[in-house]
Short mmCIF file of C-alpha atoms in Angstrom, two decimals:
data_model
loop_
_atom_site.label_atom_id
_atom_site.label_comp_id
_atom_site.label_asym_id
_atom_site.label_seq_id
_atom_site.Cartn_x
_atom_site.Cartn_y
_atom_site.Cartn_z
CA UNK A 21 -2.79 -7.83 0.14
CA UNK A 22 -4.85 -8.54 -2.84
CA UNK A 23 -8.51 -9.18 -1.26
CA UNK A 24 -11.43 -7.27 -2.47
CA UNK A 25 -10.00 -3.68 -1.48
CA UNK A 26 -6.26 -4.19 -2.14
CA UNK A 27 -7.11 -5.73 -5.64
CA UNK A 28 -9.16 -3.13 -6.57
CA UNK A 29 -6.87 -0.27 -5.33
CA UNK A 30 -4.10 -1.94 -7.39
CA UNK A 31 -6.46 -1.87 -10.44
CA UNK A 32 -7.41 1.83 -9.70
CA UNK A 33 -3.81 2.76 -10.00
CA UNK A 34 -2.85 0.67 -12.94
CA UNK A 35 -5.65 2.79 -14.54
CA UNK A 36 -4.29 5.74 -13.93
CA UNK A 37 -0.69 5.27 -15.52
CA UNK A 38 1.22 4.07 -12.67
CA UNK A 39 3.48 0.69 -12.36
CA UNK A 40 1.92 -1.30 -9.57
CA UNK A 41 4.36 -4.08 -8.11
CA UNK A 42 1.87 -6.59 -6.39
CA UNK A 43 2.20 -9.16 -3.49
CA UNK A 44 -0.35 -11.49 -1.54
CA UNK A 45 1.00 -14.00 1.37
CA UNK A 46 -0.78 -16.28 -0.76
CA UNK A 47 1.38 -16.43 -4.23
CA UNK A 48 -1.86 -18.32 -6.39
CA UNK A 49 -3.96 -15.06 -4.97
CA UNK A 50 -1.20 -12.95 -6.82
CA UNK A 51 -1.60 -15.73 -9.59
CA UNK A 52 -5.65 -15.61 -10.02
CA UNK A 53 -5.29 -11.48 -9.60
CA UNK A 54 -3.30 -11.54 -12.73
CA UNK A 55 -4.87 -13.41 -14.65
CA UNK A 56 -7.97 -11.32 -14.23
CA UNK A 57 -6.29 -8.20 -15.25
CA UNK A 58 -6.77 -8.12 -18.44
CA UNK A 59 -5.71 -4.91 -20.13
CA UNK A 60 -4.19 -3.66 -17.43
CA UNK A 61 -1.73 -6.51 -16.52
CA UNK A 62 1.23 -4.90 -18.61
CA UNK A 63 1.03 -2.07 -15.70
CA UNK A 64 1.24 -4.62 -12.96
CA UNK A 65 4.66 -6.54 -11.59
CA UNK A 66 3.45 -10.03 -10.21
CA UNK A 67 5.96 -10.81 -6.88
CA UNK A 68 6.09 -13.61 -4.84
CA UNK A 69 8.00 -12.57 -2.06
CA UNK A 70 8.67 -9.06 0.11
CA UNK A 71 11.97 -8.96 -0.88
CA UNK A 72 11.22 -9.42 -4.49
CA UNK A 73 8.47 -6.63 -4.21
CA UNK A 74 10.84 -4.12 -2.80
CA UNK A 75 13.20 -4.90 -5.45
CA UNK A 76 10.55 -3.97 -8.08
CA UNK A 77 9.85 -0.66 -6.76
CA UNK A 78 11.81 2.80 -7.14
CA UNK A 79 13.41 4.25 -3.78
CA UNK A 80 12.13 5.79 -2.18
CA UNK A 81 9.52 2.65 -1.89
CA UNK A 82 6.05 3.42 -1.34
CA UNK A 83 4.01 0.22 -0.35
CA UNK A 84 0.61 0.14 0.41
CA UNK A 85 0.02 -2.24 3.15
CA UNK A 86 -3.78 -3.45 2.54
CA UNK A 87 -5.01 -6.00 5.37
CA UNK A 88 -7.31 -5.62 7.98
CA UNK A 89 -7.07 -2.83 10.69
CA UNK A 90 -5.58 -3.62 14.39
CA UNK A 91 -2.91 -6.71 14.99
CA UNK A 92 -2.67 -7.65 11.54
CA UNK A 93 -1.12 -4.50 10.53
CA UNK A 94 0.89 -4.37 13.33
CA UNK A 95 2.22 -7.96 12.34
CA UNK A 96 2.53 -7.54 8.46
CA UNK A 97 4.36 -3.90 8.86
CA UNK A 98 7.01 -5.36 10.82
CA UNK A 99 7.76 -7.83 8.62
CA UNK A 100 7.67 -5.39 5.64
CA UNK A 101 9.93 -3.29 7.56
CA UNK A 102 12.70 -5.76 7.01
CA UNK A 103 13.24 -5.57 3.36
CA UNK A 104 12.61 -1.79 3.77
CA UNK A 105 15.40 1.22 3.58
CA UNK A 106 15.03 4.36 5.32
CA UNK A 107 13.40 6.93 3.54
CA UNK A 108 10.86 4.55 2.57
CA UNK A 109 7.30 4.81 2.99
CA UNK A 110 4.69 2.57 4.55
CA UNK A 111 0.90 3.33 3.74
CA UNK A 112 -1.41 1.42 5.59
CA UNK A 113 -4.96 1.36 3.63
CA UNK A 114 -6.76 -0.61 6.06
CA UNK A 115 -8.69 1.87 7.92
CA UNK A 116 -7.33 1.93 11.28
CA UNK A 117 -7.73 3.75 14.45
CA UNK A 118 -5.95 7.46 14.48
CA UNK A 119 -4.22 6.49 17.89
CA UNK A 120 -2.55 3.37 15.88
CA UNK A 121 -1.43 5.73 13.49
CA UNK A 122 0.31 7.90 15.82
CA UNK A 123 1.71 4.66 17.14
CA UNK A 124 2.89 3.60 14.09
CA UNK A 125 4.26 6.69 12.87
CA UNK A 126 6.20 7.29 15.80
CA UNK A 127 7.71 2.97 16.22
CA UNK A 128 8.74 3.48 12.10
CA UNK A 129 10.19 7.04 11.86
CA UNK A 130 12.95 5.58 14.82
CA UNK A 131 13.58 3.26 11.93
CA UNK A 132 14.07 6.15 9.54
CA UNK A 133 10.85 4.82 7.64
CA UNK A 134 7.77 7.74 6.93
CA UNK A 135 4.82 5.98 7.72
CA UNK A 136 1.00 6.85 6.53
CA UNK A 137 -2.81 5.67 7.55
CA UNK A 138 -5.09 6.20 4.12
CA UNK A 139 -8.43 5.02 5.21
CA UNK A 140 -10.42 4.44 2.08
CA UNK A 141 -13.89 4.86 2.02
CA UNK A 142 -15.94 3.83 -0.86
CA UNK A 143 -16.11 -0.11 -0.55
CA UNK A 144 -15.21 -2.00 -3.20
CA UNK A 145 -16.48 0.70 -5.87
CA UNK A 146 -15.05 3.63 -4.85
CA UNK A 147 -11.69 1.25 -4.71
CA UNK A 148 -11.46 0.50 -8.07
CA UNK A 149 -12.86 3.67 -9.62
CA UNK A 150 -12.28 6.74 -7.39
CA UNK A 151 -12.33 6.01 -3.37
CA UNK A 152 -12.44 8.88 -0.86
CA UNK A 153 -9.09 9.29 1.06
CA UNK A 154 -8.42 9.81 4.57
CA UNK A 155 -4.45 10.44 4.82
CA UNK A 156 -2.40 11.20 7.93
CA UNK A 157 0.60 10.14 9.63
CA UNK A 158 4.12 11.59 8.31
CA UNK A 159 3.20 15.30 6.82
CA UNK A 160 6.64 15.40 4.76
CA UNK A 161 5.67 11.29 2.89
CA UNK A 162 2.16 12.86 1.77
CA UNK A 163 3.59 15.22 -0.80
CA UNK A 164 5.73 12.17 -2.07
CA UNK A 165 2.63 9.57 -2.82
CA UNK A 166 -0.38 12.19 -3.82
CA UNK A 167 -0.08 11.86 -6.71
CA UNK A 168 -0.32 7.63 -6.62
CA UNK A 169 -3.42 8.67 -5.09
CA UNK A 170 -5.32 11.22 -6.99
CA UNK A 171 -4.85 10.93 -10.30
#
């Protein structure tokens, strides 16, 4: 998702070097990101559908899931798991509850998909320029995304 977090998060990353393949539900939310990226918009792959974002991203995928904790994640994983391999990687940004996690972790990794919860703290700010992370979920997908994370 490309709201206020997701956005910045995507900018964050851009900023640090990395190739960010973005995707909103809404396609003229992807189209109004972009064309407020300014500099950074050369790092950024515009998609307008799931499959077309896993298509634009290296296996195994890493895709940050950023919508708001409880159902919704629930709901937009699952349908991200269908254009996803195993071996991928789901990493759910939106803060959820440890016990959903777990959930999560265990409901994906029968589908041979890692999955992560990265709560990011830091608003809107800390986002863009530097949030603090929360990771847990799948210990061995950690080592594989760090970096996306804390450069």
């Amino acid at each position: 998702g490309l709201g206020v977090m997701g956005a910045n998060l995507a900018l964050n990353m851009a900023e640090k070097g990395n190739t960010v393949a973005v995707f909103n539900r809404t396609a003229a939310k992807t189209d109004a990101f972009m064309s407020h990226a300014g500099p950074l918009a050369p790092r950024l792959v515009p998609t307008k559908s799931l499959p077309e974002l896993a298509a634009a991203i290296s296996e195994p995928r890493p895709i940050v899931l950023m919508v708001t904790a409880g159902p919704a994640v629930d709901q937009e994983a699952g349908v991200l798991a269908g254009v996803m391999k195993p071996g991928d990687i789901i990493i759910d940004c939106g803060n959820a509850n440890f016990r959903d996690t777990r959930r999560r972790e265990a409901e994906f990794k029968a589908k041979g998909i890692s999955f992560l919860g990265v709560g990011v703290s830091g608003g809107e700010e800390g986002a863009r320029h530097g949030p603090s992370l929360m990771p847990g979920g799948d210990p061995k997908a950690w080592p594989l995304v760090r970096d996306i994370f804390e450069q």
